Amino acid sequence: MSYQKEAMTTQPQMTVTSYTVSHWSSDVCDCCDDCGICLCGAFIPCILGCKVAQDNGDSCCLPFLPGAMIALRTSIRDRYHINGSVCDDWVIMTCCSLCGLCQMAREQKARG
């Protein structure tokens, strides 16, 4: 019962994926850039939250879970390679959640 081991002659190569870091297409306080999104965010934010979640490929129920809007914002940032951090997302969604929600909706609309 003898066998020979094959020697590895080459090292596995590391692959590097590069992408361009971008910025939000509109600022958090630019709510009036799109009046439809602004009015929806002001009067029926739960429906706008469901639409943003569904457009991101998530469940419509996601906006109703505690802390989920922070995760949704982080997911959108990652998808579009937008500069920022989870801490930034937390501050925006905690201090001015409706403006942050409108910004996410405008971003999805701008990026298609």
CSV table of N, CA and C in Angstrom, one decimal:
chain,number,residue,atom,x,y,z
A,1,MET,N,0.8,-1.2,0.0
A,1,MET,CA,0.0,0.0,0.0
A,1,MET,C,0.9,1.3,0.0
A,2,SER,N,1.5,1.4,-1.0
A,2,SER,CA,2.3,2.7,-1.1
A,2,SER,C,1.7,3.6,-2.2
A,3,TYR,N,1.9,4.8,-2.0
A,3,TYR,CA,1.4,5.8,-3.0
A,3,TYR,C,2.3,6.9,-3.0
A,4,GLN,N,2.3,7.6,-4.1
A,4,GLN,CA,3.2,8.8,-4.3
A,4,GLN,C,2.3,10.1,-4.1
A,5,LYS,N,2.9,11.0,-3.4
A,5,LYS,CA,2.2,12.3,-3.4
A,5,LYS,C,2.7,13.2,-4.5
A,6,GLU,N,1.8,13.9,-5.1
A,6,GLU,CA,2.2,14.9,-6.1
A,6,GLU,C,2.6,16.1,-5.5
A,7,ALA,N,3.7,16.6,-5.9
A,7,ALA,CA,4.3,17.9,-5.3
A,7,ALA,C,3.6,19.0,-6.1
A,8,MET,N,3.2,20.1,-5.3
A,8,MET,CA,2.7,21.3,-5.9
A,8,MET,C,3.8,22.1,-6.4
A,9,THR,N,3.8,22.4,-7.7
A,9,THR,CA,4.9,23.1,-8.3
A,9,THR,C,4.6,24.6,-8.5
A,10,THR,N,3.3,25.0,-8.4
A,10,THR,CA,3.0,26.5,-8.5
A,10,THR,C,2.2,26.9,-7.3
A,11,GLN,N,2.4,28.2,-7.0
A,11,GLN,CA,1.6,28.7,-5.9
A,11,GLN,C,0.2,29.2,-6.4
A,12,PRO,N,-0.8,29.1,-5.7
A,12,PRO,CA,-2.1,29.7,-6.1
A,12,PRO,C,-2.0,31.2,-6.2
A,13,GLN,N,-2.6,31.8,-7.2
A,13,GLN,CA,-2.5,33.2,-7.4
A,13,GLN,C,-3.7,34.0,-6.8
A,14,MET,N,-3.4,35.1,-6.2
A,14,MET,CA,-4.4,35.9,-5.6
A,14,MET,C,-5.1,36.8,-6.7
A,15,THR,N,-6.4,36.8,-6.7
A,15,THR,CA,-7.1,37.7,-7.7
A,15,THR,C,-7.5,38.9,-7.0
A,16,VAL,N,-7.4,40.0,-7.7
A,16,VAL,CA,-7.7,41.3,-7.2
A,16,VAL,C,-8.9,41.9,-8.0
A,17,THR,N,-9.9,42.3,-7.4
A,17,THR,CA,-11.0,42.9,-8.1
A,17,THR,C,-11.0,44.4,-7.7
A,18,SER,N,-11.0,45.2,-8.7
A,18,SER,CA,-11.0,46.7,-8.4
A,18,SER,C,-12.2,47.3,-9.0
A,19,TYR,N,-12.7,48.3,-8.3
A,19,TYR,CA,-13.9,49.0,-8.7
A,19,TYR,C,-13.7,50.5,-8.3
A,20,THR,N,-14.4,51.3,-8.9
A,20,THR,CA,-14.4,52.8,-8.7
A,20,THR,C,-15.3,53.1,-7.5
A,21,VAL,N,-14.8,53.8,-6.6
A,21,VAL,CA,-15.7,54.3,-5.5
A,21,VAL,C,-16.4,55.5,-5.9
A,22,SER,N,-17.7,55.5,-5.7
A,22,SER,CA,-18.6,56.6,-6.1
A,22,SER,C,-19.2,57.3,-4.9
A,23,HIS,N,-20.0,58.3,-5.2
A,23,HIS,CA,-20.7,59.1,-4.1
A,23,HIS,C,-22.2,59.0,-4.4
A,24,TRP,N,-22.9,59.4,-3.4
A,24,TRP,CA,-24.4,59.5,-3.5
A,24,TRP,C,-24.7,60.5,-4.7
A,25,SER,N,-25.7,60.2,-5.5
A,25,SER,CA,-26.0,61.1,-6.6
A,25,SER,C,-26.7,62.4,-6.1
A,26,SER,N,-27.2,62.3,-4.8
A,26,SER,CA,-27.8,63.5,-4.2
A,26,SER,C,-27.5,63.5,-2.7
A,27,ASP,N,-27.5,64.7,-2.1
A,27,ASP,CA,-27.2,64.8,-0.7
A,27,ASP,C,-28.4,64.4,0.1
A,28,VAL,N,-28.2,64.1,1.4
A,28,VAL,CA,-29.3,63.7,2.3
A,28,VAL,C,-30.4,64.8,2.4
A,29,CYS,N,-30.0,66.0,2.4
A,29,CYS,CA,-30.9,67.1,2.5
A,29,CYS,C,-31.5,67.6,1.2
A,30,ASP,N,-31.3,66.9,0.1
A,30,ASP,CA,-31.8,67.3,-1.2
A,30,ASP,C,-33.2,66.6,-1.5
A,31,CYS,N,-34.0,66.6,-0.4
A,31,CYS,CA,-35.3,65.9,-0.5
A,31,CYS,C,-36.2,66.4,-1.6
A,32,CYS,N,-36.1,67.7,-1.9
A,32,CYS,CA,-37.0,68.4,-2.9
A,32,CYS,C,-36.5,68.2,-4.3
A,33,ASP,N,-35.4,67.5,-4.5
A,33,ASP,CA,-34.9,67.2,-5.9
A,33,ASP,C,-35.9,66.4,-6.7
A,34,ASP,N,-36.6,65.5,-6.0
A,34,ASP,CA,-37.7,64.7,-6.6
A,34,ASP,C,-38.9,64.8,-5.7
A,35,CYS,N,-39.8,65.6,-6.1
A,35,CYS,CA,-41.0,66.0,-5.3
A,35,CYS,C,-41.9,64.7,-5.0
A,36,GLY,N,-42.0,63.8,-6.0
A,36,GLY,CA,-42.8,62.6,-5.8
A,36,GLY,C,-42.2,61.7,-4.6
A,37,ILE,N,-40.9,61.5,-4.6
A,37,ILE,CA,-40.2,60.8,-3.6
A,37,ILE,C,-40.4,61.5,-2.3
A,38,CYS,N,-40.2,62.8,-2.3
A,38,CYS,CA,-40.3,63.7,-1.1
A,38,CYS,C,-41.7,63.6,-0.5
A,39,LEU,N,-42.7,63.7,-1.3
A,39,LEU,CA,-44.1,63.6,-0.7
A,39,LEU,C,-44.4,62.2,-0.2
A,40,CYS,N,-43.9,61.2,-0.9
A,40,CYS,CA,-44.1,59.8,-0.5
A,40,CYS,C,-43.4,59.5,0.8
A,41,GLY,N,-42.2,60.0,1.0
A,41,GLY,CA,-41.4,59.9,2.2
A,41,GLY,C,-42.0,60.6,3.4
A,42,ALA,N,-42.6,61.8,3.1
A,42,ALA,CA,-43.2,62.6,4.1
A,42,ALA,C,-44.5,62.0,4.6
A,43,PHE,N,-45.4,61.5,3.7
A,43,PHE,CA,-46.7,61.1,4.1
A,43,PHE,C,-46.9,59.6,4.2
A,44,ILE,N,-46.2,58.8,3.5
A,44,ILE,CA,-46.4,57.4,3.5
A,44,ILE,C,-45.0,56.7,3.5
A,45,PRO,N,-44.2,57.0,4.5
A,45,PRO,CA,-42.8,56.4,4.4
A,45,PRO,C,-42.7,54.9,4.5
A,46,CYS,N,-43.8,54.3,5.1
A,46,CYS,CA,-43.8,52.8,5.1
A,46,CYS,C,-43.8,52.2,3.7
A,47,ILE,N,-44.6,52.8,2.8
A,47,ILE,CA,-44.7,52.3,1.4
A,47,ILE,C,-43.4,52.6,0.7
A,48,LEU,N,-42.8,53.8,0.9
A,48,LEU,CA,-41.5,54.1,0.2
A,48,LEU,C,-40.5,53.1,0.7
A,49,GLY,N,-40.5,52.8,2.0
A,49,GLY,CA,-39.5,51.9,2.6
A,49,GLY,C,-39.6,50.5,2.0
A,50,CYS,N,-40.9,50.1,1.8
A,50,CYS,CA,-41.1,48.8,1.1
A,50,CYS,C,-40.6,48.8,-0.3
A,51,LYS,N,-40.9,49.9,-1.0
A,51,LYS,CA,-40.4,49.9,-2.4
A,51,LYS,C,-38.9,49.9,-2.5
A,52,VAL,N,-38.2,50.7,-1.7
A,52,VAL,CA,-36.8,50.7,-1.7
A,52,VAL,C,-36.2,49.3,-1.3
A,53,ALA,N,-36.8,48.6,-0.4
A,53,ALA,CA,-36.4,47.3,0.0
A,53,ALA,C,-36.6,46.3,-1.2
A,54,GLN,N,-37.8,46.3,-1.8
A,54,GLN,CA,-38.0,45.4,-2.9
A,54,GLN,C,-37.1,45.7,-4.1
A,55,ASP,N,-36.9,47.0,-4.4
A,55,ASP,CA,-36.0,47.3,-5.5
A,55,ASP,C,-34.6,46.9,-5.2
A,56,ASN,N,-34.2,46.7,-3.9
A,56,ASN,CA,-32.9,46.2,-3.6
A,56,ASN,C,-32.9,44.7,-3.5
A,57,GLY,N,-34.0,44.0,-3.8
A,57,GLY,CA,-34.1,42.6,-3.8
A,57,GLY,C,-34.4,42.0,-2.4
A,58,ASP,N,-34.8,42.8,-1.5
A,58,ASP,CA,-35.2,42.4,-0.1
A,58,ASP,C,-36.7,42.3,0.0
A,59,SER,N,-37.1,41.7,1.2
A,59,SER,CA,-38.5,41.6,1.5
A,59,SER,C,-39.1,42.9,1.8
A,60,CYS,N,-40.4,43.0,1.4
A,60,CYS,CA,-41.1,44.3,1.7
A,60,CYS,C,-41.3,44.5,3.2
A,61,CYS,N,-41.2,43.5,4.0
A,61,CYS,CA,-41.3,43.6,5.5
A,61,CYS,C,-40.0,44.1,6.1
A,62,LEU,N,-38.9,44.2,5.4
A,62,LEU,CA,-37.7,44.6,6.0
A,62,LEU,C,-37.7,45.9,6.7
A,63,PRO,N,-38.3,46.9,6.2
A,63,PRO,CA,-38.3,48.2,6.8
A,63,PRO,C,-39.0,48.2,8.2
A,64,PHE,N,-39.8,47.2,8.5
A,64,PHE,CA,-40.5,47.2,9.8
A,64,PHE,C,-39.7,46.5,10.9
A,65,LEU,N,-38.5,46.0,10.6
A,65,LEU,CA,-37.6,45.4,11.6
A,65,LEU,C,-36.7,46.4,12.2
A,66,PRO,N,-36.5,46.4,13.5
A,66,PRO,CA,-35.6,47.3,14.1
A,66,PRO,C,-34.2,47.2,13.5
A,67,GLY,N,-33.7,48.4,13.2
A,67,GLY,CA,-32.3,48.4,12.6
A,67,GLY,C,-32.1,48.0,11.2
A,68,ALA,N,-33.2,47.6,10.6
A,68,ALA,CA,-33.1,47.0,9.2
A,68,ALA,C,-32.8,48.1,8.2
A,69,MET,N,-33.3,49.3,8.5
A,69,MET,CA,-33.1,50.4,7.5
A,69,MET,C,-31.6,50.8,7.4
A,70,ILE,N,-30.9,50.6,8.5
A,70,ILE,CA,-29.4,50.9,8.5
A,70,ILE,C,-28.8,49.8,7.6
A,71,ALA,N,-29.2,48.6,7.8
A,71,ALA,CA,-28.6,47.5,7.0
A,71,ALA,C,-29.0,47.7,5.5
A,72,LEU,N,-30.2,48.2,5.2
A,72,LEU,CA,-30.6,48.4,3.9
A,72,LEU,C,-29.8,49.5,3.2
A,73,ARG,N,-29.5,50.6,4.0
A,73,ARG,CA,-28.7,51.6,3.5
A,73,ARG,C,-27.3,51.1,3.2
A,74,THR,N,-26.7,50.3,4.1
A,74,THR,CA,-25.4,49.7,3.9
A,74,THR,C,-25.4,48.9,2.7
A,75,SER,N,-26.4,48.1,2.5
A,75,SER,CA,-26.5,47.2,1.3
A,75,SER,C,-26.5,48.0,0.0
A,76,ILE,N,-27.3,49.1,0.0
A,76,ILE,CA,-27.3,50.0,-1.2
A,76,ILE,C,-26.0,50.6,-1.5
A,77,ARG,N,-25.3,51.1,-0.4
A,77,ARG,CA,-24.0,51.6,-0.5
A,77,ARG,C,-23.0,50.6,-1.1
A,78,ASP,N,-23.1,49.4,-0.6
A,78,ASP,CA,-22.2,48.3,-1.2
A,78,ASP,C,-22.5,48.0,-2.6
A,79,ARG,N,-23.8,47.9,-2.9
A,79,ARG,CA,-24.2,47.6,-4.3
A,79,ARG,C,-23.7,48.6,-5.3
A,80,TYR,N,-23.7,49.9,-5.0
A,80,TYR,CA,-23.3,50.9,-5.9
A,80,TYR,C,-21.9,51.4,-5.6
A,81,HIS,N,-21.2,50.8,-4.7
A,81,HIS,CA,-19.8,51.1,-4.4
A,81,HIS,C,-19.7,52.6,-4.0
A,82,ILE,N,-20.6,53.0,-3.1
A,82,ILE,CA,-20.7,54.4,-2.6
A,82,ILE,C,-19.8,54.5,-1.3
A,83,ASN,N,-19.0,55.5,-1.3
A,83,ASN,CA,-18.1,55.8,-0.2
A,83,ASN,C,-18.9,56.0,1.1
A,84,GLY,N,-18.4,55.5,2.2
A,84,GLY,CA,-19.1,55.7,3.5
A,84,GLY,C,-18.8,54.5,4.4
A,85,SER,N,-19.5,54.5,5.6
A,85,SER,CA,-19.3,53.5,6.5
A,85,SER,C,-20.6,53.1,7.2
A,86,VAL,N,-20.6,52.0,7.9
A,86,VAL,CA,-21.8,51.6,8.7
A,86,VAL,C,-22.1,52.7,9.7
A,87,CYS,N,-21.1,53.3,10.3
A,87,CYS,CA,-21.3,54.4,11.3
A,87,CYS,C,-22.1,55.5,10.6
A,88,ASP,N,-21.6,55.9,9.4
A,88,ASP,CA,-22.4,57.0,8.7
A,88,ASP,C,-23.8,56.6,8.5
A,89,ASP,N,-24.0,55.4,8.1
A,89,ASP,CA,-25.4,54.9,7.8
A,89,ASP,C,-26.2,55.0,9.1
A,90,TRP,N,-25.6,54.6,10.2
A,90,TRP,CA,-26.3,54.6,11.5
A,90,TRP,C,-26.7,56.0,11.9
A,91,VAL,N,-25.8,57.0,11.7
A,91,VAL,CA,-26.1,58.4,12.1
A,91,VAL,C,-27.2,58.9,11.2
A,92,ILE,N,-27.1,58.7,9.9
A,92,ILE,CA,-28.2,59.2,9.0
A,92,ILE,C,-29.5,58.6,9.3
A,93,MET,N,-29.6,57.3,9.5
A,93,MET,CA,-30.9,56.6,9.7
A,93,MET,C,-31.4,56.8,11.1
A,94,THR,N,-30.6,57.2,12.0
A,94,THR,CA,-31.0,57.5,13.4
A,94,THR,C,-31.5,58.9,13.5
A,95,CYS,N,-30.7,59.9,13.0
A,95,CYS,CA,-31.0,61.3,13.2
A,95,CYS,C,-32.0,61.9,12.2
A,96,CYS,N,-31.9,61.4,11.0
A,96,CYS,CA,-32.9,61.9,9.9
A,96,CYS,C,-33.3,60.8,9.0
A,97,SER,N,-34.0,59.9,9.5
A,97,SER,CA,-34.4,58.6,8.8
A,97,SER,C,-35.2,58.9,7.5
A,98,LEU,N,-36.1,59.8,7.6
A,98,LEU,CA,-36.9,60.1,6.4
A,98,LEU,C,-36.1,60.7,5.3
A,99,CYS,N,-35.2,61.6,5.6
A,99,CYS,CA,-34.3,62.1,4.6
A,99,CYS,C,-33.4,61.0,4.0
A,100,GLY,N,-32.9,60.1,4.9
A,100,GLY,CA,-32.1,59.0,4.4
A,100,GLY,C,-32.8,58.1,3.5
A,101,LEU,N,-34.1,57.8,3.9
A,101,LEU,CA,-34.9,57.0,3.1
A,101,LEU,C,-35.2,57.6,1.7
A,102,CYS,N,-35.4,58.9,1.6
A,102,CYS,CA,-35.6,59.6,0.4
A,102,CYS,C,-34.4,59.5,-0.5
A,103,GLN,N,-33.2,59.7,0.2
A,103,GLN,CA,-31.9,59.6,-0.5
A,103,GLN,C,-31.7,58.2,-1.1
A,104,MET,N,-32.0,57.2,-0.4
A,104,MET,CA,-31.9,55.8,-1.0
A,104,MET,C,-32.8,55.6,-2.2
A,105,ALA,N,-34.1,56.1,-2.1
A,105,ALA,CA,-35.0,56.0,-3.2
A,105,ALA,C,-34.5,56.8,-4.4
A,106,ARG,N,-34.0,58.0,-4.2
A,106,ARG,CA,-33.5,58.8,-5.3
A,106,ARG,C,-32.3,58.1,-5.9
A,107,GLU,N,-31.4,57.5,-5.1
A,107,GLU,CA,-30.2,56.8,-5.6
A,107,GLU,C,-30.7,55.6,-6.5
A,108,GLN,N,-31.6,54.8,-6.1
A,108,GLN,CA,-32.1,53.7,-6.9
A,108,GLN,C,-32.7,54.2,-8.2
A,109,LYS,N,-33.4,55.3,-8.1
A,109,LYS,CA,-34.1,55.9,-9.3
A,109,LYS,C,-33.0,56.4,-10.3
A,110,ALA,N,-31.9,57.0,-9.8
A,110,ALA,CA,-30.9,57.6,-10.6
A,110,ALA,C,-30.0,56.4,-11.2
A,111,ARG,N,-29.8,55.4,-10.5
A,111,ARG,CA,-29.0,54.3,-11.0
A,111,ARG,C,-29.7,53.2,-11.8
A,112,GLY,N,-31.0,53.4,-11.8
A,112,GLY,CA,-31.9,52.4,-12.6
A,112,GLY,C,-32.0,51.1,-11.9
